[in-house]
Structure formats: structure tokens, C-alpha cells
Short mmCIF file of C-alpha atoms and ligand atoms in Angstrom, two decimals:
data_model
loop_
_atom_site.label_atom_id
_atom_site.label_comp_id
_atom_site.label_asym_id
_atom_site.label_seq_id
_atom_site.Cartn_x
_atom_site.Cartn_y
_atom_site.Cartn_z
CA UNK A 90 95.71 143.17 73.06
CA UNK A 91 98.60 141.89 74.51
CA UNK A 92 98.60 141.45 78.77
CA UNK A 93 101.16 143.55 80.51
CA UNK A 94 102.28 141.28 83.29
CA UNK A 95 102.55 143.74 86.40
CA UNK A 96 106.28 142.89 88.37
CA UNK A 97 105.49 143.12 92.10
CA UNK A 98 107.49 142.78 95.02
CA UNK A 99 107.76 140.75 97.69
CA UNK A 100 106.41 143.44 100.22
CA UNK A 101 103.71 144.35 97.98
CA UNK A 102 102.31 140.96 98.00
CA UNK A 103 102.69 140.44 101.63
CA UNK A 104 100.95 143.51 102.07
CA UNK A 105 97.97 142.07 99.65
CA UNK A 106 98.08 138.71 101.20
CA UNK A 107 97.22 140.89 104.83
CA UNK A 108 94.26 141.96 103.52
CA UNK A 109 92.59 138.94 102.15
CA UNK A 110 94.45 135.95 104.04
CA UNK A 111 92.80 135.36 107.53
CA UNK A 112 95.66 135.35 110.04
CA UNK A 113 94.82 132.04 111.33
CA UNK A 114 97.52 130.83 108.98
CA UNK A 115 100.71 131.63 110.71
CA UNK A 116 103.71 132.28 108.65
CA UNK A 117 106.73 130.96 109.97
CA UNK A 118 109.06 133.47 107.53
CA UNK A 119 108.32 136.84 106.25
CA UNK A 120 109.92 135.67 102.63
CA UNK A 121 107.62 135.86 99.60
CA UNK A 122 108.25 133.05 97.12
CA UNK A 123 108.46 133.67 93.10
CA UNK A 124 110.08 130.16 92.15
CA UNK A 125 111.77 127.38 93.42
CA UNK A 126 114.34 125.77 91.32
CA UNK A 127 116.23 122.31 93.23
CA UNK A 128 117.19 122.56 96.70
CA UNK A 129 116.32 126.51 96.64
CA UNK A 130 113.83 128.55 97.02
CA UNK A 131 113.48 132.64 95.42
CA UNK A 132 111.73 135.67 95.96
CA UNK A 133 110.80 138.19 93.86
CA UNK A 134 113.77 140.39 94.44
CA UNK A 135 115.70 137.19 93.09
CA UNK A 136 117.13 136.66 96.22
CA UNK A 137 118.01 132.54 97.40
CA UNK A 138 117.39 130.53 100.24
CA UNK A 139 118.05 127.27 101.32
CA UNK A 140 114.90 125.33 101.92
CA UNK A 141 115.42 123.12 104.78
CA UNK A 142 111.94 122.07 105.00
CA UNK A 143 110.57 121.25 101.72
CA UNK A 144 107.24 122.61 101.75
CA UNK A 145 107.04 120.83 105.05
CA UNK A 146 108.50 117.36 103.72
CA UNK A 147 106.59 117.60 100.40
CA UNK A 148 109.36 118.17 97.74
CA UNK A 149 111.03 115.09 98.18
CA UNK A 150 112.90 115.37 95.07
CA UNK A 151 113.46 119.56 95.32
CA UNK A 152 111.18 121.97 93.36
CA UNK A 153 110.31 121.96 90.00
CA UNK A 154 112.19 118.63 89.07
CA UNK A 155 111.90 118.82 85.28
CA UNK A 156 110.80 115.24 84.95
CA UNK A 157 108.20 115.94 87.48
CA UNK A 158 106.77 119.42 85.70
CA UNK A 159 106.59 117.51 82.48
CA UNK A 160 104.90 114.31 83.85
CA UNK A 161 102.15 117.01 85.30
CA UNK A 162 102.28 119.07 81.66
CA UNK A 163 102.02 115.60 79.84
CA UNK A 164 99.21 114.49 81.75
CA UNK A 165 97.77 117.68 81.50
CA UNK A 166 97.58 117.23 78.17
CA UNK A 167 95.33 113.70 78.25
CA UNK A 168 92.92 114.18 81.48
CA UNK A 169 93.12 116.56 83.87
CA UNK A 170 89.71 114.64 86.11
CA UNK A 171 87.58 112.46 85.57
CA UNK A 172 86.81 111.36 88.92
CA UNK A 173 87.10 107.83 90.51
CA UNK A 174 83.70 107.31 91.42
CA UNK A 175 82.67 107.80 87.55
CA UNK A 176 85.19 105.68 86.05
CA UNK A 177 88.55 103.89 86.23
CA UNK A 178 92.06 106.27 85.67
CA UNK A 179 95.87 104.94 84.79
CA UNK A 180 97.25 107.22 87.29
CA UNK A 181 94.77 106.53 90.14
CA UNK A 182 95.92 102.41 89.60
CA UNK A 183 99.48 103.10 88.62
CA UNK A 184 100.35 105.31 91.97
CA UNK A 185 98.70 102.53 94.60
CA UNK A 186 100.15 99.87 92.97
CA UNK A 187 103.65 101.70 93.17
CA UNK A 188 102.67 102.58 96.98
CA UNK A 189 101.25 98.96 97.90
CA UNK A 190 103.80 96.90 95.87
CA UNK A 191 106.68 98.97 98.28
CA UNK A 192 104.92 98.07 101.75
CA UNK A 193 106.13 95.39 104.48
CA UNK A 194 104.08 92.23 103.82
CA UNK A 195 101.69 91.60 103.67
CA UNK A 196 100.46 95.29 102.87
CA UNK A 197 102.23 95.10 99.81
CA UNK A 198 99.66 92.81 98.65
CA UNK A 199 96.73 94.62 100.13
CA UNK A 200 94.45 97.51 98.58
CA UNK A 201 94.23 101.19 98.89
CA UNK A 202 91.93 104.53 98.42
CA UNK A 203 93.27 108.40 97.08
CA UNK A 204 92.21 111.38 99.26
CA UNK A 205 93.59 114.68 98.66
CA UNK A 206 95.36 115.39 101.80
CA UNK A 207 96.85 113.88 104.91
CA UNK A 208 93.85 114.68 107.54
CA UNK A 209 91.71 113.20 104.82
CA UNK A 210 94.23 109.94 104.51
CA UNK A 211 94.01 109.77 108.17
CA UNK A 212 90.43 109.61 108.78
CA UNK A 213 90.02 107.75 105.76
CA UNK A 214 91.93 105.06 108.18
CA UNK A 215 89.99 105.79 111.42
CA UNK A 216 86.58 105.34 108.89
CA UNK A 217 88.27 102.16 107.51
CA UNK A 218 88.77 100.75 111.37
CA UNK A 219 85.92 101.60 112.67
CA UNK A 220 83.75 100.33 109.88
CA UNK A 221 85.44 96.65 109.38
CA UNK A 222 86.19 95.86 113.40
CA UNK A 223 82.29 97.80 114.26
CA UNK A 224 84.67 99.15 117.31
CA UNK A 225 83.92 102.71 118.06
CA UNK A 226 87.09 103.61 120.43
CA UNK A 227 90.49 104.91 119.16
CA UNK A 228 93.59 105.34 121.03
CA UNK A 229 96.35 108.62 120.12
CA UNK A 230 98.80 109.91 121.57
CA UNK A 231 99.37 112.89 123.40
CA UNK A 232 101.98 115.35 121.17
CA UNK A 233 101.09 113.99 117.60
CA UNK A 234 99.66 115.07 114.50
CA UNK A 235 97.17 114.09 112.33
CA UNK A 236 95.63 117.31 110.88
CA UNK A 237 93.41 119.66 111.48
CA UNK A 238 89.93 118.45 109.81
CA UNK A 239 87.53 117.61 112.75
CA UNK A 240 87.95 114.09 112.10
CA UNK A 241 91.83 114.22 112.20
CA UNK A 242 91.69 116.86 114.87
CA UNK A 243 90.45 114.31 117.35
CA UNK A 244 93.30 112.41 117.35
CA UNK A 245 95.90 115.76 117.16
CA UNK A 246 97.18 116.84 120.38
CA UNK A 247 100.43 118.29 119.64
CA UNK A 248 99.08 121.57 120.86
CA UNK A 249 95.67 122.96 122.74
CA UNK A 250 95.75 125.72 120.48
CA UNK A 251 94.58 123.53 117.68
CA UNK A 252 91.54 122.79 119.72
CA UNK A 253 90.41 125.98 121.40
CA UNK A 254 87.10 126.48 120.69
CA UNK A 255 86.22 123.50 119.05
CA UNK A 256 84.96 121.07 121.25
CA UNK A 257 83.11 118.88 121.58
CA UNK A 258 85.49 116.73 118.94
CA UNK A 259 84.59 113.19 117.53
CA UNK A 260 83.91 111.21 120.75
CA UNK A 261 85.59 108.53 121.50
CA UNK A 262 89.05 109.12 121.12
CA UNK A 263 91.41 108.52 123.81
CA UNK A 264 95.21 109.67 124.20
CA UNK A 265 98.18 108.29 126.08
CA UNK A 266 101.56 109.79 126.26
CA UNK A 267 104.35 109.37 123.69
CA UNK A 268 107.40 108.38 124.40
CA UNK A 269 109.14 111.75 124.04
CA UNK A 270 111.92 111.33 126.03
CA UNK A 271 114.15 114.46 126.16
CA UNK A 272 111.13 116.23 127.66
CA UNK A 273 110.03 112.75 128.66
CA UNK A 274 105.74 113.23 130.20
CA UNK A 275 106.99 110.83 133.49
CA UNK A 276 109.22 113.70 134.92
CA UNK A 277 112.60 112.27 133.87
CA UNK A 278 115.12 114.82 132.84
CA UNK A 279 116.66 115.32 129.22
CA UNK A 280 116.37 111.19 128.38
CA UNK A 281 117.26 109.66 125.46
CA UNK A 282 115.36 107.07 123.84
CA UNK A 283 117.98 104.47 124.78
CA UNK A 284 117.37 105.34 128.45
CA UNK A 285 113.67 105.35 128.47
CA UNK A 286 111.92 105.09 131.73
CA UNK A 287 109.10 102.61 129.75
CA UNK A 288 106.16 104.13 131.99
CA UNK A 289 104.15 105.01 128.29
CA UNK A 290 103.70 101.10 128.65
CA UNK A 291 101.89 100.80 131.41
CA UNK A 292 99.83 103.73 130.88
CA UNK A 293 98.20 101.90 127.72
CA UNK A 294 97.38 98.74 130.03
CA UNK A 295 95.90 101.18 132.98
CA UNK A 296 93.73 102.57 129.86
CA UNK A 297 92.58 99.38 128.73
CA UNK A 298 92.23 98.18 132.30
CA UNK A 299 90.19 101.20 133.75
CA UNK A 300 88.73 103.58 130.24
CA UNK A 301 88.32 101.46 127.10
CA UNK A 302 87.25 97.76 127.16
CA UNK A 303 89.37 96.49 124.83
CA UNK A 304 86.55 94.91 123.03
CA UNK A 305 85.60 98.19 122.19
CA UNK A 306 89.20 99.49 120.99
CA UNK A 307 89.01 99.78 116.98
CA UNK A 308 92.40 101.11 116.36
CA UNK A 309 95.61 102.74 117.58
CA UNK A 310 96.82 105.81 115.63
CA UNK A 311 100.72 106.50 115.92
CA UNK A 312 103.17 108.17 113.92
CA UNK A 313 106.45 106.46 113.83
CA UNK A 314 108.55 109.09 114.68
CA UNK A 315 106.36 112.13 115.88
CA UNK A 316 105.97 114.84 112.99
CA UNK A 317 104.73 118.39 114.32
CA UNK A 318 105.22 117.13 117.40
CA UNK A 319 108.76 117.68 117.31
CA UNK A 320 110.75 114.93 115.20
CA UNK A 321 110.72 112.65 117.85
CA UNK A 322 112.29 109.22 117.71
CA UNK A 323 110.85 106.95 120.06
CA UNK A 324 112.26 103.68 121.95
CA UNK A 325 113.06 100.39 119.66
CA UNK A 326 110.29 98.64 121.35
CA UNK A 327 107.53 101.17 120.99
CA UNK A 328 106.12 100.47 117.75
CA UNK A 329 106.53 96.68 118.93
CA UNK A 330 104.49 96.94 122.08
CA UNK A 331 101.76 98.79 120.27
CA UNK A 332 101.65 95.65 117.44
CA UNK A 333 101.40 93.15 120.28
CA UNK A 334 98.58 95.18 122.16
CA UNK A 335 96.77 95.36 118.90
CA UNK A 336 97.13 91.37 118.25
CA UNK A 337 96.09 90.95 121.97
CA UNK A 338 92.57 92.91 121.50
CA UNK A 339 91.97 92.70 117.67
CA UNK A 340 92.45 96.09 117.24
CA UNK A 341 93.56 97.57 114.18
CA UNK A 342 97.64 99.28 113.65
CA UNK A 343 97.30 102.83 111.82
CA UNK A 344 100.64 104.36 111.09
CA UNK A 345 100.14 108.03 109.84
CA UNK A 346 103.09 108.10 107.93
CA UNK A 347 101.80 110.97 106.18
CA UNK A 348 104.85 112.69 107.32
CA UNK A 349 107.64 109.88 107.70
CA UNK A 350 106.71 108.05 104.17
CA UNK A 351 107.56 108.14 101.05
CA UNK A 352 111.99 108.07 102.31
CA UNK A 353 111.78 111.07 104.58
CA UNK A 354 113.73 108.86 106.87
CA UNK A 355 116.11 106.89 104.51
CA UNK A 356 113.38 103.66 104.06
CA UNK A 357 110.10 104.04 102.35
CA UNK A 358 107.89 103.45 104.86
CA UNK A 359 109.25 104.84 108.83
CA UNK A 360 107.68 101.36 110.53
CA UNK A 361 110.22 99.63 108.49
CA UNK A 362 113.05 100.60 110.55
CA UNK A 363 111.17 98.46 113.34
CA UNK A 364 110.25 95.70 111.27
CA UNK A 365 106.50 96.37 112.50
CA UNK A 366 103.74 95.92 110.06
CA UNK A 367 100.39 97.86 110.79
CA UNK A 368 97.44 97.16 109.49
CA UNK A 369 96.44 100.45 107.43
CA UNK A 370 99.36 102.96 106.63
CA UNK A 371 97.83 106.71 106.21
CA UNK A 372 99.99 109.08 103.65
CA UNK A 373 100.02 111.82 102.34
CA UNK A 374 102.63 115.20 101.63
CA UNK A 375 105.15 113.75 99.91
CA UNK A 376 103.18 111.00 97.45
CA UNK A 377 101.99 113.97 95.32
CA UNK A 378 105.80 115.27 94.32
CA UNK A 379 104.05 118.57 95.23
CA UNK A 380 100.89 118.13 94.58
CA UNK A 381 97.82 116.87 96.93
CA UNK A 382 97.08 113.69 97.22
CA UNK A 383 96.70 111.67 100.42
CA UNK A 384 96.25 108.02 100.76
CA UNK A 385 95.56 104.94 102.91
CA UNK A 386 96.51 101.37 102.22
CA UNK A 387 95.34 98.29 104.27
CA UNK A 388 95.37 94.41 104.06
CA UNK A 389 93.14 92.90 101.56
CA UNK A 390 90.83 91.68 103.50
CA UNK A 391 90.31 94.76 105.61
CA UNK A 392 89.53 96.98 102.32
CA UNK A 393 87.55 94.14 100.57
CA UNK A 394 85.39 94.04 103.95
CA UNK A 395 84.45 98.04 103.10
CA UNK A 396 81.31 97.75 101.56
CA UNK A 397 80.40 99.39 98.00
CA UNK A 398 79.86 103.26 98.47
CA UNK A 399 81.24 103.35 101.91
CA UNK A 400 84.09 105.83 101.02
CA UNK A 401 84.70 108.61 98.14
CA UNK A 402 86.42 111.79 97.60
CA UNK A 403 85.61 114.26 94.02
CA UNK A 404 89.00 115.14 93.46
CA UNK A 405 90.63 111.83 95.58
CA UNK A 406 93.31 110.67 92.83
CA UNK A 407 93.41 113.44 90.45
CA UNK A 408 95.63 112.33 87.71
CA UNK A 409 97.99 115.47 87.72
CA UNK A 410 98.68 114.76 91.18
CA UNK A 411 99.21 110.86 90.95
CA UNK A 412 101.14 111.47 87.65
CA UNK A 413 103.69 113.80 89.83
CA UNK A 414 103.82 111.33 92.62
CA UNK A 415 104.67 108.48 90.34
CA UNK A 416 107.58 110.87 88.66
CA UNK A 417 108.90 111.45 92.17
CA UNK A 418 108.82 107.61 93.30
CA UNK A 419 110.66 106.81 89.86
CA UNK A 420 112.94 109.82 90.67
CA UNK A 421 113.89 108.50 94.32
CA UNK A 422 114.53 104.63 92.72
CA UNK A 423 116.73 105.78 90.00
CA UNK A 424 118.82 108.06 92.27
CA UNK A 425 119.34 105.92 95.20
CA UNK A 426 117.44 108.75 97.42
CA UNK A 427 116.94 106.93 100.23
CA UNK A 428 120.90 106.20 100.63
CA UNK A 429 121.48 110.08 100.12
CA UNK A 430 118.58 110.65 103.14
CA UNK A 431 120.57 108.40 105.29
CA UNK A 432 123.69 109.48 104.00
CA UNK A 433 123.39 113.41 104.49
CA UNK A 434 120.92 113.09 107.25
CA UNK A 435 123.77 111.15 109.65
CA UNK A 436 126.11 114.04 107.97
CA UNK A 437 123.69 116.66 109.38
CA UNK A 438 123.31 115.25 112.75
CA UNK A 439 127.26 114.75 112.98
CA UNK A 440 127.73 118.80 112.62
CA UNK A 441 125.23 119.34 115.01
CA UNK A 442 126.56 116.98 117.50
CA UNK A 443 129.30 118.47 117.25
CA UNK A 444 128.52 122.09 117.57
CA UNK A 445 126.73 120.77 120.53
CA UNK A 446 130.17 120.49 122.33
CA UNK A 447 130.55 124.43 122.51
CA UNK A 448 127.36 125.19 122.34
CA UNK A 449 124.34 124.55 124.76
CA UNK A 450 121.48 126.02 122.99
CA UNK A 451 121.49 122.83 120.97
CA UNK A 452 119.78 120.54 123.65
CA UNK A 453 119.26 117.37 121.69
CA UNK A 454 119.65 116.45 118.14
CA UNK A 455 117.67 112.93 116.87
CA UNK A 456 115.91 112.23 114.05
CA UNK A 457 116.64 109.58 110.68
CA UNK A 458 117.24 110.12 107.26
CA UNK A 459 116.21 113.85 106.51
CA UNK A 460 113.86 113.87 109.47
CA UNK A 461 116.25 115.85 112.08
CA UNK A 462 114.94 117.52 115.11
CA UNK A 463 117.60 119.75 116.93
CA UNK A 464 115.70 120.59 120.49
CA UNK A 465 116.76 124.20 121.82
CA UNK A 466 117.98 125.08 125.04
CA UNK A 467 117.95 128.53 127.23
CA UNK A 468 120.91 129.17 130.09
CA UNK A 469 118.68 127.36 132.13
CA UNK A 470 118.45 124.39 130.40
CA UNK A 471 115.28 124.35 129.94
CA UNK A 472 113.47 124.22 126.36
CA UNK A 473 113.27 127.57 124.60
CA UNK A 474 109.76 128.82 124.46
CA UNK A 475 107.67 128.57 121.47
CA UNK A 476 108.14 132.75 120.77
CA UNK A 477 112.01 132.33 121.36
CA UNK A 478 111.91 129.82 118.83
CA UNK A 479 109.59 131.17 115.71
CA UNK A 480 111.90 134.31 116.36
CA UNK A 481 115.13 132.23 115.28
CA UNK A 482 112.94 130.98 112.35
CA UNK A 483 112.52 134.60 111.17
CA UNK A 484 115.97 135.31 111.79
CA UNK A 485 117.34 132.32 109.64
CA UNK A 486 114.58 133.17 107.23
CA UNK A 487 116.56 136.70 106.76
CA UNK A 488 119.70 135.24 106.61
CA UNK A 489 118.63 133.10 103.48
CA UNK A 490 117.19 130.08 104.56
CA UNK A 491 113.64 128.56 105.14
CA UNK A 492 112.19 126.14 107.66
CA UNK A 493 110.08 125.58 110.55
CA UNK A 494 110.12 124.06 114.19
CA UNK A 495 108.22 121.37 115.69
CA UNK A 496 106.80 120.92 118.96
CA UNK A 497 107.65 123.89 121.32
CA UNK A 498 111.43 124.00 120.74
CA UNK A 499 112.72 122.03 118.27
CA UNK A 500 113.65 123.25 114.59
CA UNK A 501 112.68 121.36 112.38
CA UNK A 502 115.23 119.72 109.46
CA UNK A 503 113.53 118.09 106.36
CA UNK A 504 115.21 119.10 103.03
CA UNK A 505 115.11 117.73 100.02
CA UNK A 506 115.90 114.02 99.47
CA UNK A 507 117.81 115.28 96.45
CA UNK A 508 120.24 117.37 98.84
CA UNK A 509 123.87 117.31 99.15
CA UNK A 510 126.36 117.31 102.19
CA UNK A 511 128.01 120.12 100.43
CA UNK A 512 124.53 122.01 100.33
CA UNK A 513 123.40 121.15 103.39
CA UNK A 514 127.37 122.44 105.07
CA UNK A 515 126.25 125.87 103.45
CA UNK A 516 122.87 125.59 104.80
CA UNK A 517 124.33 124.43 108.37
CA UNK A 518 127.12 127.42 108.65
CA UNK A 519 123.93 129.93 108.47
CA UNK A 520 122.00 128.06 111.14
CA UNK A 521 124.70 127.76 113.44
CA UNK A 522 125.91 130.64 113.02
CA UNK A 523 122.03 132.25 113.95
CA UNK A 524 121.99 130.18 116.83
CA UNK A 525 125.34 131.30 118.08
CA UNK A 526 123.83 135.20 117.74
CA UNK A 527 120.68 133.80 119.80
CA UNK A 528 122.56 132.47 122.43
CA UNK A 529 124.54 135.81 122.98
CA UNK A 530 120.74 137.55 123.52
CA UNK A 531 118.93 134.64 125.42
C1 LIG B 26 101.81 113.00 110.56
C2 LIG B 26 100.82 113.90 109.89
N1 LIG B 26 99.57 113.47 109.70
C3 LIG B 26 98.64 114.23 109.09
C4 LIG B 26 98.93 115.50 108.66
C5 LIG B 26 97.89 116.34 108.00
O1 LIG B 26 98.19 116.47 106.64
P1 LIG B 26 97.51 117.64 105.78
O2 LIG B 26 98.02 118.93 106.28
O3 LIG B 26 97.93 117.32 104.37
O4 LIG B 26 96.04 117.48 105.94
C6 LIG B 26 100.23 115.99 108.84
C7 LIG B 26 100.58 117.36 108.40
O5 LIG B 26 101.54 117.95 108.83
C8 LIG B 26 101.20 115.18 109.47
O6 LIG B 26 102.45 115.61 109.68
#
């Protein structure tokens, strides 16, 4: 008998979704998505909105890229699993060596392992450091993100919310302040990186000094430019310092670019627009062309010194996923998609900086490539609070397009790499033009 496919509605699934989803997952927008097709996303009254966010910084080359749907159909069609600890899969080899063989050197000669997601990637690194150095202590910093796994929760502290309840976390982590200077953690007053009062530095040497021996110190966890955080760019020698301390005590470099990778920010890899290399690169989002799949890629020597057995994941490397990733990587080559991050991100901060002019809500706007972080004033100038700032979310979600914020005030900007300045003008007039209405109520 043939199947009558049921249409529903967007409020009829919402109102399913309240029954069965817990609401520990927050929504940030009250659309319902049918289909994405591009740079846009629809729901099931056909309506369109502008994604600005790309399944947070996922769909890299905008949804449903034919060449990516029939990479994942073709594959589908071979070997949907096998797992990696049963045998060897094209895919699983094919994606590292595509990730490894773009890294700084000498991590483009160095080895890898596929998790399914980015908390997994990032403990996978935190495992990797711990095991090889036989150093128990890791340093974070204070407003990042690394996930929300137990492992990777140790090291998050974007937010105590994350936490409550859940102590005691895996011991031994430590966490300094990031350089966040617009709401800079040494009392200075809307700073920009440029101006940077420096006192993150010796905060790291009083920790070493007075809390972890740096014998003991396994590895520092950073993200390049601070994700959930709230797209935060930090000073040109920050990633630096944190190399040199890392030399100076043998401890190991992580960089979660599990947000930043893949040409979020106009290069492949965020650390490269420091010329810093770490030691073990975490990744995830993005690598998968929208499916999961997390990763993390060290030196040679570090990975050959992980003994036989130490590390495994069932689904780590499923072909469908590695086969998308691999689509999208080709995608972003062909198309010169890290010139068009660069390109329409610096055209996206430009509007805002100049909106900025005539209008003070917009606090601070930073960010590179298609990593933009526009920081939200109230007449006060002081940041927005967080409820001020998931309402504008909702609002722009009703006026037609999608995204998030980051840390308490900041909206968050990460389209497509596939976007175009005349897209993203369309996209812009709507978000200004919400903010504007805001300001009128703040
Ligand atoms: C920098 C960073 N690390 C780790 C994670 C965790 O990734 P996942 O949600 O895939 O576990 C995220 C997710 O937002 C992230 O932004």
C-alpha cells in the first residue's frame, strides 16, 4: 500500500519537539527547518532565511551542495561502516591525509585519529598529551570552548552554566584569562587587541610560579580566536607567548580549531595567521561538510609514541562523513573559498563599522574571514545582557534570518564560505535594521 506522507507545519512540529525534546537544548530561533538549499535555509511554510551561522560554522560550502549529497549517496552505495578498529577504509586515509598534508610544518607530515565530534577531537588531544609527556596538568583559558563531554567540559569556561551541577570535573585543569580585550578581565575599558594591557602574560608565569610546576604541565589548550566565547581575536603575540612557554617547559601546544579550521577565517588552519605551529590541532564541525566527524592531528613522533589500543571510537571515521568532508575540502580548493571568506568577511565588517558611526548599540566589531563578532552595547555602554541579546536573535529569526551570539553580547557572524557580498548586503540590511528597532526599546 502506498505511504501517505502527512504535510505538517512548522508549529505542529515545534509543538511535538516540546514534548519529547528535554529543554536543556536551548533554541536560539523559534523557526522549524524543512530544507536548506545554498546560503538559505526553509521552513515548512516555504518561507526563506538567511543563514548567517551555518549550522554553527558547519556548512562551509552552504547546504545541500550537490557534489557533497552525491559524494555521501555514492558512498552510500559502497560502505556505509565498517569501523576502524576492524579494518582499514579509503575515506578514513583519504580525509587525514587531505587534513595533515594542509597543516604548518611540520604537522603536515605528522599523523592523525577520527572522532565523531569536536569535544571528542578535543579530549582525544588532552588523552594524546597526557599519555606521551606522562604530565597530568593542563592549562585553559577562562571564556573558551571545548564542549560539553566531561572531558571537554573541564577545559570549557565560557559560562558557569555549563558546569552547574557537575562538579567535581576532571582534576587537574587549570584556567587563566584570555585576552578578551573589549571586556578585557584586568579592568581596562572597551580595548582593542592592538592596545592590550599584556597582564594575561604574567598571569601564566604567576601560575607556573605559584600552582603548576611546570614539570607537571602536559599541555595548553587555546582556541585561536575564541569560538562560543564570543569571536574574539586576541593580541599578535598571544599565540606566540603560549609557543615559547610550551618550548620553555616541554609542554605540549593544542589548538582547538574545531571552530576556526577548515577556512572559517580565510586560511585553513586559524594559527596560521600567526605563523605558530602547535603540537596537536583538535577539529571538528566543519571537516564533515555536515556531517560528524571530529579529529586530531599531531607530530609524528607524538602519535607514533601512543601505544597500540590506547585510543578508539565505533563510529570515529565513518565513511559517509569523511566522504562529505573530502567533497567540501575539494569544493573550497576549486572555488578559491578562502579568498571569498576574506573577501566578504572584510566586506561585512566594513558595513558594520560603518553603521557603527550612527549607531552605538554596535560596541565592537572583530573577527577574520567569516568569523565576525559584532559586541552589543546598551545607553550605558555597557554590554547588553545575555536575555537582551537571545531576544534580538528571535527577532532577526522572524524577520528571515538565522544565527546565534557568542559570549554574553556578541552576535555571532559565520555564513557560508560559499556566500556573496551581494547576499550577505541583503542579510546585513535585516540585521541592522533589527538592531536599529532594539535600540529605540533598550
Ligand atoms: C572551539 C570548539 N571546540 C569544541 C567544540 C565542541 O564541539 P562539538 O559540539 O562538536 O562536540 C566546539 C563547539 O562549538 C567549539 O566551538
Amino acid at each position: 500500500m502506498e505511504k501517505v506522507s502527512k504535510k505538517i507545519s512548522s508549529a505542529n512540529l515545534i509543538e511535538r519537539d516540546q514534548k519529547v525534546v528535554t529543554p536543556a537544548i536551548y533554541r536560539y530561533t523559534d523557526v522549524a527547518f524543512e530544507r536548506g538549499e545554498g546560503l538559505f535555509l526553509y521552513d515548512f511554510e516555504g518561507r526563506k532565511y538567511y543563514d548567517f551561522v551555518a549550522g554553527i560554522a558547519t556548512m562551509s560550502v552552504g547546504h545541500n551542495h550537490p557534489r557533497v549529497v552525491s559524494a555521501i549517496t555514492d558512498q552510500a552505495g559502497k560502505l556505509l561502516h565498517a569501523a576502524a578498529h576492524v579494518g582499514y577504509m579509503q575515506p578514513y586515509v583519504e580525509i587525514l591525509e587531505k587534513l595533515i598534508s594542509l597543516a604548518p610544518a611540520p604537522l603536515n607530515h605528522g599523523k592523525g585519529v577520527l572522532v565523531n565530534s569536536g569535544s571528542e577531537a578535543v579530549e582525544t588531544a588532552v588523552k594524546l598529551a597526557r599519555a606521551v609527556s606522562g604530565r597530568s596538568m593542563v592549562l585553559a583559558f577562562m571564556d573558551s570552548f571545548h564542549g560539553r563531554s566531561m572531558g571537554a567540559l573541564s577545559l570549557t569556561a565560557s559560562s558557569s552554566g555549563y558546569r552547574r551541577h557537575l562538579s567535581p570535573l576532571l582534576n587537574g585543569v587549570e584556567h587563566v584569562p584570555y585576552p578578551y580585550c573589549f571586556q578585557c578581565p584586568f579592568g581596562h575599558k572597551n580595548h582593542t587587541r592592538e592596545d592590550c594591557c599584556g597582564q594575561w602574560k604574567k598571569f601564566i608565569q604567576m601560575t607556573l610560579d605559584k600552582l603548576v610546576h611546570p614539570d607537571d604541565l602536559a599541555a595548553i589548550v587555546v582556541e585561536p580566536i575564541l569560538g562560543e566565547g564570543g569571536y574574539v581575536v586576541p593580541p599578535d603575540d598571544f599565540l606566540q607567548t603560549l609557543r615559547e612557554v610550551c618550548d620553555r617547559t616541554g609542554a605540549y601546544l593544542i589548538a582547538d580549531e574545531v571552530q576556526t579550521g577548515m577556512g572559517r577565517t580565510g586560511k585553513w588552519y586559524a594559527v596560521e595567521h600567526w605563523n605558530v605551529t602547535p603540537d596537536i590541532i583538535a577539529l571538528g564541525k566543519a571537516i564533515g561538510g555536515g556531517l560528524p566527524l571530529g579529529a586530531a592531528i599531531a607530530r609524528s613522533e607524538l602519535m607514533d609514541a601512543w601505544w597500540p589500543a590506547a585510543h578508539g571510537s565505533t563510529f570515529g571515521g565513518n565513511p559517509l562523513a569523511c566522504r562529505a568532508g573530502l567533497e567540501s575540502i575539494a569544493i573550497i580548493e576549486e572555488e578559491n573559498l578562502l579568498d571569498n571568506a576574506t573577501k566578504v568577511g572584510n566586506f561585512i565588517q566594513a558595513r558594520f563599522k560603518a553603521a557603527q558611526k550612527d549607531m552605538p548599540i554596535i560596541g565592537d566589531v572583530r573577527g577574520k574571514g567569516l568569523m565576525i563578532g559584532v559586541e552589543l552595547l546598551n545607553r550605558q555602554g555597557e554590554p547588553l545582557k545575555v536575555d537582551q541579546v537571545k531576544h534580538i536573535i528571535k527577532d532577526l529569526g522572524s524577520n528571515g534570518v538565522v544565527m546565534t551570539k557568542c559570549g554574553q553580547s556578541t552576535l555571532r557572524i559565520a555564513p557560508a564560505l560559499t556566500i556573496t557580498e551581494t547576499v550577505a548586503d541583503e542579510g546585513l540590511n535585516i540585521i541592522l535594521q533589527v538592531l536599529k528597532d532594539t535600540w529605540t526599546r533598550l
